[in-house]
Amino acid sequence: MRKDIEKLISEMTLEEKAGLCSGIDSWHTMPVNRLQIPSIMMTDGPHGVRKERDDTEKGLLSTPSYPATCFPTASALACSWDTELMRKLGETLGDECLASGVSILLGPGVNIKRSPLCGRNFEYYSEDPFLAGKLAAGLINGVQSKGVGTSLKHFAANNQETQRLTTDTIVDERTLREIYLTNFEIPVKEARPWTVMCAYNKLNGEYCSENKRLLTDILRGEWGFDGFVMSDWGAVNERDDGVLAGLDLEMPSGGEDSLNKIVAAVKSGKLPESTLDAAVGHILEKVFEGTENIRKNAAYDKQEHHELARSIAGECMVLLKNDGVLPLERKGTLAVIGAFAEKPRFQGGGSSHITPTVLSIPLDEIKKSAGGGVTVTYCEGYRLDEEQADDFGTGFESLSDIPDEKLIAEAAEAAAKADKTVVFLGLPDIFESEGYDRTHMRLPLGQLELLDAVAKKSKNIVVVLMNGSPVEMPWLESVNGVLEAYLGGQAVGGAVADILFGDVNPSGKLAETFPMKISDNPSYLYFPGMRNKAEYREGIFIGYRYYEKKQIAPLFPFGFGLSYTTFAYTGIETDCNEIDDDGAVTVKVTVKNTGRVAGKETVQVYVRDVLSTVPRPEKELKGFTKVSLEPGEEKTVSFALGKRAFAFWDEETNDWQVEAGEFEILAGGSSAETPLRKTVIVNSSYVKKVHFTRNSTIGDVLADTVGYGILAEIAGEELIKSLPPFVLQLPLRSIHMHMPEMNDEAIAGLTDVLNS
Ligand code: GLC
């Protein structure tokens, strides 16, 4: 089936080529029947196959999609810290795509969580680009191992929903590279996604959909991307500029206007036909590959996938607090409170919204798991909204925000009579979704008043949270346990029951910081920006990079998560103590299960530059792995740290550089708990390039070995060593005040020598 694409392109008319650079509708590429060029289908993503029914003429999200397994959303999946789990999930999604005739799954979404208020954070992984990139690579490798493509999205720096199609992300180059591109770079290099989806927003003044530096120079030129770039739905500004910049496919169909713009641009010479041919070639490669891989009558076992969704959710949930109230015993009376126990929030609103094949209800699963020895009571506690937010939500106030005194009184009464109480809380659909951002980090008022009333009646309370992004917890001290279920997918009920009764030992770790309050977050003053500009003034200091640097205690730190067992970090070693920056150091970390039950621990490795001339975070995540340990078992895991583990983006050389010196390698089970440390020396060829002028300071010159020698020669080493700080900051042009012989001619001679 795969034809000689070059030959095929040579047979296509200009109009056919221009037409192929746009979808034929919302979900299919353009066929060219005259030349037997087929069309392939793509659908969302990222945590389930959202294949719309065929009456899509009513619009993007008008009709419920065909049933498919709804897995936990990205913010939950990220807490697994398990790239193998992501690969397994990808394989499963690939199978469901094959069964649906879908050739490209539109995901994963890897955008960085700059603010907890981004409405779409449920669909993204982390505040850390290394973790986000590695998890995305796992998912992509899984899906594509089945011959189904993916679409790494949204490229790039799309970190809010407010004015997402028009806002201009203003970010400095170092921050862009270190924080907002690394999460794309890693999966592009390690998983080779079939496609990348450009973002809606502008980046430093230019729409991503026509940003050549982004889509061609960096993505293809630097990273070697070899698939095709598609637009987000409706992200195209000027179609001909897009093709010029490297945007191969417009989605959905751009119609006659787009076709005519491309044709006119080629005819006018604005758009070289070779560039158009390259775009057509990128698309055809994947159209034929996707077509070749279509499996007639492919099917999958819905129950098997549902059970996988349950075990995956069990790997993701994060135990945030446990004073011993968990795991629950299978005896006595258990009060289950909160409407989410009956109608769980298990996914988010917008394009990722799935019609699940089945939905496991927490209350039912708790009753099933508890068995006959437990009396389970249930109270609604608060009301839920009738509307769903899968149509991008509307501005109505949530019923959960209105305390219902009757429901609260009933719930408090039930809690008073029970041995233990489980309260299901979280964010209603309308609080967060694709399409709009959150305005605060609070739980709904009705839920807060419910919990307050229950806490007055019960001393054994477990809160189960169902939210796509962090919430403030002023009530934390008044409860005994907190399980963060995030948006746990269709099997959330079973997974919650498994953890509550100890059939699964929780092993999730937070992939984002939970700040005490939203005003602690570094983007708080500038989010979501104004007049269509979002200025990333906090630079690289986002998430734990910020809270640690500023020493602001978070509610729960990045990488944190409890277990029903305990772990000790018993050893760290490196295969050498000194490397060159083009080499690598292998770090071995030993961890032991010091508790009484089996469990899984995510070993995290961070790197700190002990002394640097540029501002750097206290430490940065550069390695992680999840290990299973029986009680008493000890395992050693190893990590290879290469140049990028030590490097920063240097804007002068426009490249990754390592400043020679001491680096500390830290290991532990959380960004806030790194008991193991080891120092290594990294030698580097990098020298901060300084161009000397008459305005270079005396301190600059003395920091240069040649410069030091010359000035010591002229003024004597004693004087040089005794110069007070204010003199060191003097520009050379004023040095004659202390060294009369250093006139303009002498200064010019000095800078010439230094610059040569
Ligand atoms: C949406 C989303 C994108 C999705 C696409 C198709 O607006 O931004 O993630 O894949 O359109 O639904």
mmCIF file of C-alpha atoms in Angstrom, residues 307-576:
data_model
loop_
_atom_site.group_PDB
_atom_site.id
_atom_site.type_symbol
_atom_site.label_atom_id
_atom_site.label_comp_id
_atom_site.label_asym_id
_atom_site.label_seq_id
_atom_site.Cartn_x
_atom_site.Cartn_y
_atom_site.Cartn_z
ATOM 1 C CA GLU A 307 -9.885 -4.135 35.181
ATOM 2 C CA LEU A 308 -6.694 -2.587 33.852
ATOM 3 C CA ALA A 309 -8.224 0.844 34.422
ATOM 4 C CA ARG A 310 -8.849 -0.195 38.017
ATOM 5 C CA SER A 311 -5.295 -1.377 38.642
ATOM 6 C CA ILE A 312 -3.842 1.697 36.939
ATOM 7 C CA ALA A 313 -6.003 3.997 39.075
ATOM 8 C CA GLY A 314 -4.798 2.112 42.142
ATOM 9 C CA GLU A 315 -1.192 2.899 41.154
ATOM 10 C CA CYS A 316 -1.932 6.605 40.762
ATOM 11 C CA MET A 317 -3.877 7.624 43.844
ATOM 12 C CA VAL A 318 -1.857 9.476 46.470
ATOM 13 C CA LEU A 319 -2.211 8.896 50.184
ATOM 14 C CA LEU A 320 -1.653 12.379 51.590
ATOM 15 C CA LYS A 321 -2.484 11.825 55.232
ATOM 16 C CA ASN A 322 -2.976 8.752 57.412
ATOM 17 C CA ASP A 323 -2.820 8.818 61.210
ATOM 18 C CA GLY A 324 -3.595 5.110 61.275
ATOM 19 C CA VAL A 325 -7.234 5.395 60.283
ATOM 20 C CA LEU A 326 -6.369 3.511 57.069
ATOM 21 C CA PRO A 327 -6.620 0.805 55.936
ATOM 22 C CA LEU A 328 -10.225 0.316 57.102
ATOM 23 C CA GLU A 329 -11.081 -2.874 58.975
ATOM 24 C CA ARG A 330 -13.928 -5.017 57.684
ATOM 25 C CA LYS A 331 -16.065 -4.614 60.799
ATOM 26 C CA GLY A 332 -18.354 -2.125 62.585
ATOM 27 C CA THR A 333 -20.270 0.740 61.011
ATOM 28 C CA LEU A 334 -18.938 2.829 58.152
ATOM 29 C CA ALA A 335 -20.620 6.082 57.134
ATOM 30 C CA VAL A 336 -20.060 7.016 53.486
ATOM 31 C CA ILE A 337 -20.848 10.653 52.842
ATOM 32 C CA GLY A 338 -20.868 12.838 49.723
ATOM 33 C CA ALA A 339 -22.687 12.686 46.396
ATOM 34 C CA PHE A 340 -19.413 11.861 44.620
ATOM 35 C CA ALA A 341 -19.633 8.434 46.293
ATOM 36 C CA GLU A 342 -22.692 7.750 44.137
ATOM 37 C CA LYS A 343 -21.886 9.933 41.130
ATOM 38 C CA PRO A 344 -18.093 10.102 41.040
ATOM 39 C CA ARG A 345 -16.212 12.786 39.162
ATOM 40 C CA PHE A 346 -13.866 10.562 37.152
ATOM 41 C CA GLN A 347 -12.860 12.681 34.149
ATOM 42 C CA GLY A 348 -12.731 16.260 32.918
ATOM 43 C CA GLY A 349 -14.740 18.435 30.576
ATOM 44 C CA GLY A 350 -13.954 19.252 26.971
ATOM 45 C CA SER A 351 -12.377 17.338 24.117
ATOM 46 C CA SER A 352 -11.079 14.516 26.334
ATOM 47 C CA HIS A 353 -14.557 13.627 27.618
ATOM 48 C CA ILE A 354 -15.222 9.915 27.138
ATOM 49 C CA THR A 355 -18.403 7.819 27.170
ATOM 50 C CA PRO A 356 -17.201 5.068 29.539
ATOM 51 C CA THR A 357 -17.955 1.413 28.799
ATOM 52 C CA VAL A 358 -18.968 1.086 32.439
ATOM 53 C CA LEU A 359 -18.664 3.158 35.608
ATOM 54 C CA SER A 360 -17.762 1.678 38.981
ATOM 55 C CA ILE A 361 -19.535 3.503 41.769
ATOM 56 C CA PRO A 362 -17.471 4.091 44.933
ATOM 57 C CA LEU A 363 -20.396 3.408 47.282
ATOM 58 C CA ASP A 364 -21.210 0.076 45.608
ATOM 59 C CA GLU A 365 -17.572 -0.948 45.508
ATOM 60 C CA ILE A 366 -17.081 -0.034 49.159
ATOM 61 C CA LYS A 367 -20.075 -2.157 50.127
ATOM 62 C CA LYS A 368 -18.798 -5.028 47.987
ATOM 63 C CA SER A 369 -15.272 -4.807 49.379
ATOM 64 C CA ALA A 370 -16.412 -4.330 52.988
ATOM 65 C CA GLY A 371 -18.325 -7.573 52.983
ATOM 66 C CA GLY A 372 -21.059 -8.681 55.367
ATOM 67 C CA GLY A 373 -19.227 -7.696 58.541
ATOM 68 C CA VAL A 374 -19.603 -3.968 57.964
ATOM 69 C CA THR A 375 -22.736 -1.852 58.155
ATOM 70 C CA VAL A 376 -22.422 0.825 55.484
ATOM 71 C CA THR A 377 -24.626 3.914 55.620
ATOM 72 C CA TYR A 378 -24.778 6.638 52.983
ATOM 73 C CA CYS A 379 -25.701 10.317 52.949
ATOM 74 C CA GLU A 380 -25.569 12.653 49.974
ATOM 75 C CA GLY A 381 -24.173 15.587 51.959
ATOM 76 C CA TYR A 382 -24.304 18.064 49.060
ATOM 77 C CA ARG A 383 -26.078 18.398 45.730
ATOM 78 C CA LEU A 384 -24.473 17.931 42.330
ATOM 79 C CA ASP A 385 -25.195 19.927 39.200
ATOM 80 C CA GLU A 386 -27.398 18.363 36.577
ATOM 81 C CA GLU A 387 -25.374 19.787 33.685
ATOM 82 C CA GLN A 388 -22.119 18.253 32.568
ATOM 83 C CA ALA A 389 -19.138 20.387 31.565
ATOM 84 C CA ASP A 390 -18.285 18.313 28.522
ATOM 85 C CA ASP A 391 -19.693 21.122 26.431
ATOM 86 C CA PHE A 392 -16.960 23.436 27.701
ATOM 87 C CA GLY A 393 -19.177 24.415 30.620
ATOM 88 C CA THR A 394 -21.245 27.525 31.155
ATOM 89 C CA GLY A 395 -21.075 30.143 33.855
ATOM 90 C CA PHE A 396 -23.726 28.717 36.154
ATOM 91 C CA GLU A 397 -23.047 28.505 39.886
ATOM 92 C CA SER A 398 -22.557 24.977 41.116
ATOM 93 C CA LEU A 399 -25.177 23.550 43.453
ATOM 94 C CA SER A 400 -22.267 22.124 45.455
ATOM 95 C CA ASP A 401 -21.367 25.691 46.328
ATOM 96 C CA ILE A 402 -24.665 26.126 48.157
ATOM 97 C CA PRO A 403 -24.734 24.471 51.592
ATOM 98 C CA ASP A 404 -27.798 22.265 52.028
ATOM 99 C CA GLU A 405 -28.502 22.355 55.743
ATOM 100 C CA LYS A 406 -30.794 19.337 55.675
ATOM 101 C CA LEU A 407 -28.290 17.151 53.864
ATOM 102 C CA ILE A 408 -25.520 18.363 56.155
ATOM 103 C CA ALA A 409 -27.505 17.590 59.306
ATOM 104 C CA GLU A 410 -28.313 14.072 58.065
ATOM 105 C CA ALA A 411 -24.659 13.440 57.271
ATOM 106 C CA ALA A 412 -23.427 14.696 60.629
ATOM 107 C CA GLU A 413 -25.951 12.435 62.324
ATOM 108 C CA ALA A 414 -24.744 9.427 60.357
ATOM 109 C CA ALA A 415 -21.110 10.221 61.182
ATOM 110 C CA ALA A 416 -21.918 10.416 64.873
ATOM 111 C CA LYS A 417 -23.306 6.877 64.778
ATOM 112 C CA ALA A 418 -20.487 5.344 62.752
ATOM 113 C CA ASP A 419 -17.121 3.929 63.814
ATOM 114 C CA LYS A 420 -15.455 5.517 60.794
ATOM 115 C CA THR A 421 -16.525 7.988 58.139
ATOM 116 C CA VAL A 422 -15.410 8.351 54.526
ATOM 117 C CA VAL A 423 -16.266 11.716 52.974
ATOM 118 C CA PHE A 424 -16.091 12.092 49.180
ATOM 119 C CA LEU A 425 -15.251 15.649 48.175
ATOM 120 C CA GLY A 426 -13.803 17.329 45.118
ATOM 121 C CA LEU A 427 -14.358 19.709 42.245
ATOM 122 C CA PRO A 428 -17.620 19.633 40.292
ATOM 123 C CA ASP A 429 -17.286 19.694 36.516
ATOM 124 C CA ILE A 430 -18.058 23.392 36.340
ATOM 125 C CA PHE A 431 -15.051 24.280 38.553
ATOM 126 C CA GLU A 432 -12.439 23.188 36.024
ATOM 127 C CA SER A 433 -12.489 22.226 32.377
ATOM 128 C CA GLU A 434 -10.918 22.692 29.003
ATOM 129 C CA GLY A 435 -12.088 26.071 27.804
ATOM 130 C CA TYR A 436 -11.835 28.087 31.009
ATOM 131 C CA ASP A 437 -9.618 28.480 34.055
ATOM 132 C CA ARG A 438 -10.366 28.210 37.754
ATOM 133 C CA THR A 439 -10.738 31.407 39.745
ATOM 134 C CA HIS A 440 -9.713 29.949 43.102
ATOM 135 C CA MET A 441 -8.421 26.776 44.716
ATOM 136 C CA ARG A 442 -11.199 26.162 47.235
ATOM 137 C CA LEU A 443 -13.491 23.190 47.450
ATOM 138 C CA PRO A 444 -17.181 24.076 46.982
ATOM 139 C CA LEU A 445 -18.649 25.898 49.971
ATOM 140 C CA GLY A 446 -21.370 23.288 50.463
ATOM 141 C CA GLN A 447 -18.701 20.610 50.801
ATOM 142 C CA LEU A 448 -16.632 22.650 53.244
ATOM 143 C CA GLU A 449 -19.631 23.199 55.500
ATOM 144 C CA LEU A 450 -20.496 19.524 55.290
ATOM 145 C CA LEU A 451 -17.000 18.483 56.332
ATOM 146 C CA ASP A 452 -17.005 20.992 59.165
ATOM 147 C CA ALA A 453 -20.257 19.544 60.539
ATOM 148 C CA VAL A 454 -19.064 15.945 60.138
ATOM 149 C CA ALA A 455 -15.721 16.670 61.808
ATOM 150 C CA LYS A 456 -17.598 17.858 64.872
ATOM 151 C CA LYS A 457 -19.239 14.440 65.146
ATOM 152 C CA SER A 458 -16.586 11.945 64.127
ATOM 153 C CA LYS A 459 -13.005 11.382 65.116
ATOM 154 C CA ASN A 460 -12.236 8.892 62.399
ATOM 155 C CA ILE A 461 -12.643 10.664 59.106
ATOM 156 C CA VAL A 462 -11.101 9.826 55.751
ATOM 157 C CA VAL A 463 -11.501 12.357 52.946
ATOM 158 C CA VAL A 464 -11.386 11.016 49.369
ATOM 159 C CA LEU A 465 -10.744 13.820 46.870
ATOM 160 C CA MET A 466 -11.924 13.777 43.243
ATOM 161 C CA ASN A 467 -10.336 16.802 41.580
ATOM 162 C CA GLY A 468 -8.228 17.392 38.500
ATOM 163 C CA SER A 469 -5.903 19.869 40.193
ATOM 164 C CA PRO A 470 -4.853 21.002 43.686
ATOM 165 C CA VAL A 471 -7.272 22.306 46.293
ATOM 166 C CA GLU A 472 -6.650 24.226 49.504
ATOM 167 C CA MET A 473 -7.190 22.178 52.679
ATOM 168 C CA PRO A 474 -7.888 24.436 55.662
ATOM 169 C CA TRP A 475 -9.646 21.399 57.165
ATOM 170 C CA LEU A 476 -6.605 19.091 57.039
ATOM 171 C CA GLU A 477 -6.040 19.049 60.821
ATOM 172 C CA SER A 478 -9.629 18.020 61.481
ATOM 173 C CA VAL A 479 -9.472 14.788 59.481
ATOM 174 C CA ASN A 480 -7.483 11.597 60.010
ATOM 175 C CA GLY A 481 -6.767 10.552 56.461
ATOM 176 C CA VAL A 482 -6.753 12.026 52.953
ATOM 177 C CA LEU A 483 -6.667 10.011 49.733
ATOM 178 C CA GLU A 484 -6.140 12.064 46.561
ATOM 179 C CA ALA A 485 -7.968 10.096 43.874
ATOM 180 C CA TYR A 486 -7.681 12.878 41.271
ATOM 181 C CA LEU A 487 -9.915 12.036 38.257
ATOM 182 C CA GLY A 488 -9.543 8.279 38.473
ATOM 183 C CA GLY A 489 -11.335 7.117 35.321
ATOM 184 C CA GLN A 490 -14.275 4.739 34.985
ATOM 185 C CA ALA A 491 -12.881 2.239 37.486
ATOM 186 C CA VAL A 492 -12.362 4.857 40.175
ATOM 187 C CA GLY A 493 -14.897 3.230 42.523
ATOM 188 C CA GLY A 494 -13.113 -0.092 42.630
ATOM 189 C CA ALA A 495 -9.701 1.516 42.931
ATOM 190 C CA VAL A 496 -10.790 3.656 45.879
ATOM 191 C CA ALA A 497 -12.277 0.628 47.645
ATOM 192 C CA ASP A 498 -9.095 -1.396 46.996
ATOM 193 C CA ILE A 499 -6.999 1.265 48.729
ATOM 194 C CA LEU A 500 -9.421 2.065 51.575
ATOM 195 C CA PHE A 501 -9.519 -1.596 52.651
ATOM 196 C CA GLY A 502 -5.805 -2.173 52.040
ATOM 197 C CA ASP A 503 -6.164 -4.610 49.119
ATOM 198 C CA VAL A 504 -3.926 -2.182 47.270
ATOM 199 C CA ASN A 505 -1.139 -0.377 49.059
ATOM 200 C CA PRO A 506 -1.164 3.224 47.759
ATOM 201 C CA SER A 507 2.043 4.177 45.924
ATOM 202 C CA GLY A 508 1.185 7.418 44.116
ATOM 203 C CA LYS A 509 3.453 10.447 44.487
ATOM 204 C CA LEU A 510 2.384 14.017 43.680
ATOM 205 C CA ALA A 511 3.561 15.214 40.282
ATOM 206 C CA GLU A 512 2.722 18.778 41.237
ATOM 207 C CA THR A 513 3.056 20.830 44.391
ATOM 208 C CA PHE A 514 -0.063 21.485 46.429
ATOM 209 C CA PRO A 515 0.496 25.045 47.679
ATOM 210 C CA MET A 516 -0.991 26.126 51.007
ATOM 211 C CA LYS A 517 -2.936 28.826 49.176
ATOM 212 C CA ILE A 518 -3.031 30.019 45.568
ATOM 213 C CA SER A 519 -1.318 33.303 46.409
ATOM 214 C CA ASP A 520 1.808 31.304 47.266
ATOM 215 C CA ASN A 521 2.069 30.247 43.631
ATOM 216 C CA PRO A 522 4.734 32.161 41.653
ATOM 217 C CA SER A 523 2.434 32.923 38.720
ATOM 218 C CA TYR A 524 -0.274 34.305 41.007
ATOM 219 C CA LEU A 525 0.310 37.967 40.256
ATOM 220 C CA TYR A 526 0.429 37.479 36.493
ATOM 221 C CA PHE A 527 -2.022 34.626 35.795
ATOM 222 C CA PRO A 528 -3.843 34.561 33.413
ATOM 223 C CA GLY A 529 -2.409 37.840 32.171
ATOM 224 C CA MET A 530 -4.318 40.679 30.587
ATOM 225 C CA ARG A 531 -4.949 42.293 27.227
ATOM 226 C CA ASN A 532 -4.040 38.974 25.571
ATOM 227 C CA LYS A 533 -0.580 38.813 27.096
ATOM 228 C CA ALA A 534 0.576 36.167 29.563
ATOM 229 C CA GLU A 535 3.956 37.174 30.907
ATOM 230 C CA TYR A 536 5.894 34.350 32.503
ATOM 231 C CA ARG A 537 7.741 36.729 34.798
ATOM 232 C CA GLU A 538 8.513 33.989 37.305
ATOM 233 C CA GLY A 539 10.927 32.512 34.737
ATOM 234 C CA ILE A 540 12.198 29.026 35.507
ATOM 235 C CA PHE A 541 11.029 29.257 39.105
ATOM 236 C CA ILE A 542 7.743 27.404 38.920
ATOM 237 C CA GLY A 543 6.460 24.615 41.149
ATOM 238 C CA TYR A 544 8.957 23.135 43.561
ATOM 239 C CA ARG A 545 11.723 25.103 41.842
ATOM 240 C CA TYR A 546 10.056 28.213 43.269
ATOM 241 C CA TYR A 547 8.778 27.068 46.647
ATOM 242 C CA GLU A 548 12.174 25.593 47.584
ATOM 243 C CA LYS A 549 14.130 28.663 46.394
ATOM 244 C CA LYS A 550 11.820 30.981 48.293
ATOM 245 C CA GLN A 551 11.544 28.565 51.234
ATOM 246 C CA ILE A 552 7.743 28.702 51.105
ATOM 247 C CA ALA A 553 6.348 25.608 52.818
ATOM 248 C CA PRO A 554 3.819 23.884 50.559
ATOM 249 C CA LEU A 555 0.764 22.017 51.791
ATOM 250 C CA PHE A 556 2.201 18.897 50.131
ATOM 251 C CA PRO A 557 5.494 18.917 48.202
ATOM 252 C CA PHE A 558 6.258 17.664 44.716
ATOM 253 C CA GLY A 559 7.034 13.931 44.828
ATOM 254 C CA PHE A 560 5.224 13.346 48.116
ATOM 255 C CA GLY A 561 3.015 10.330 48.809
ATOM 256 C CA LEU A 562 2.489 7.975 51.759
ATOM 257 C CA SER A 563 2.236 4.193 51.837
ATOM 258 C CA TYR A 564 0.819 1.610 54.239
ATOM 259 C CA THR A 565 4.422 0.548 54.760
ATOM 260 C CA THR A 566 7.622 2.536 55.363
ATOM 261 C CA PHE A 567 10.852 2.830 53.407
ATOM 262 C CA ALA A 568 14.412 3.677 54.346
ATOM 263 C CA TYR A 569 17.061 5.007 51.977
ATOM 264 C CA THR A 570 20.118 3.081 52.967
ATOM 265 C CA GLY A 571 22.827 3.860 50.443
ATOM 266 C CA ILE A 572 24.036 5.956 47.539
ATOM 267 C CA GLU A 573 27.174 5.538 45.459
ATOM 268 C CA THR A 574 28.538 6.718 42.147
ATOM 269 C CA ASP A 575 30.847 4.924 39.756
ATOM 270 C CA CYS A 576 33.158 7.955 39.809
#
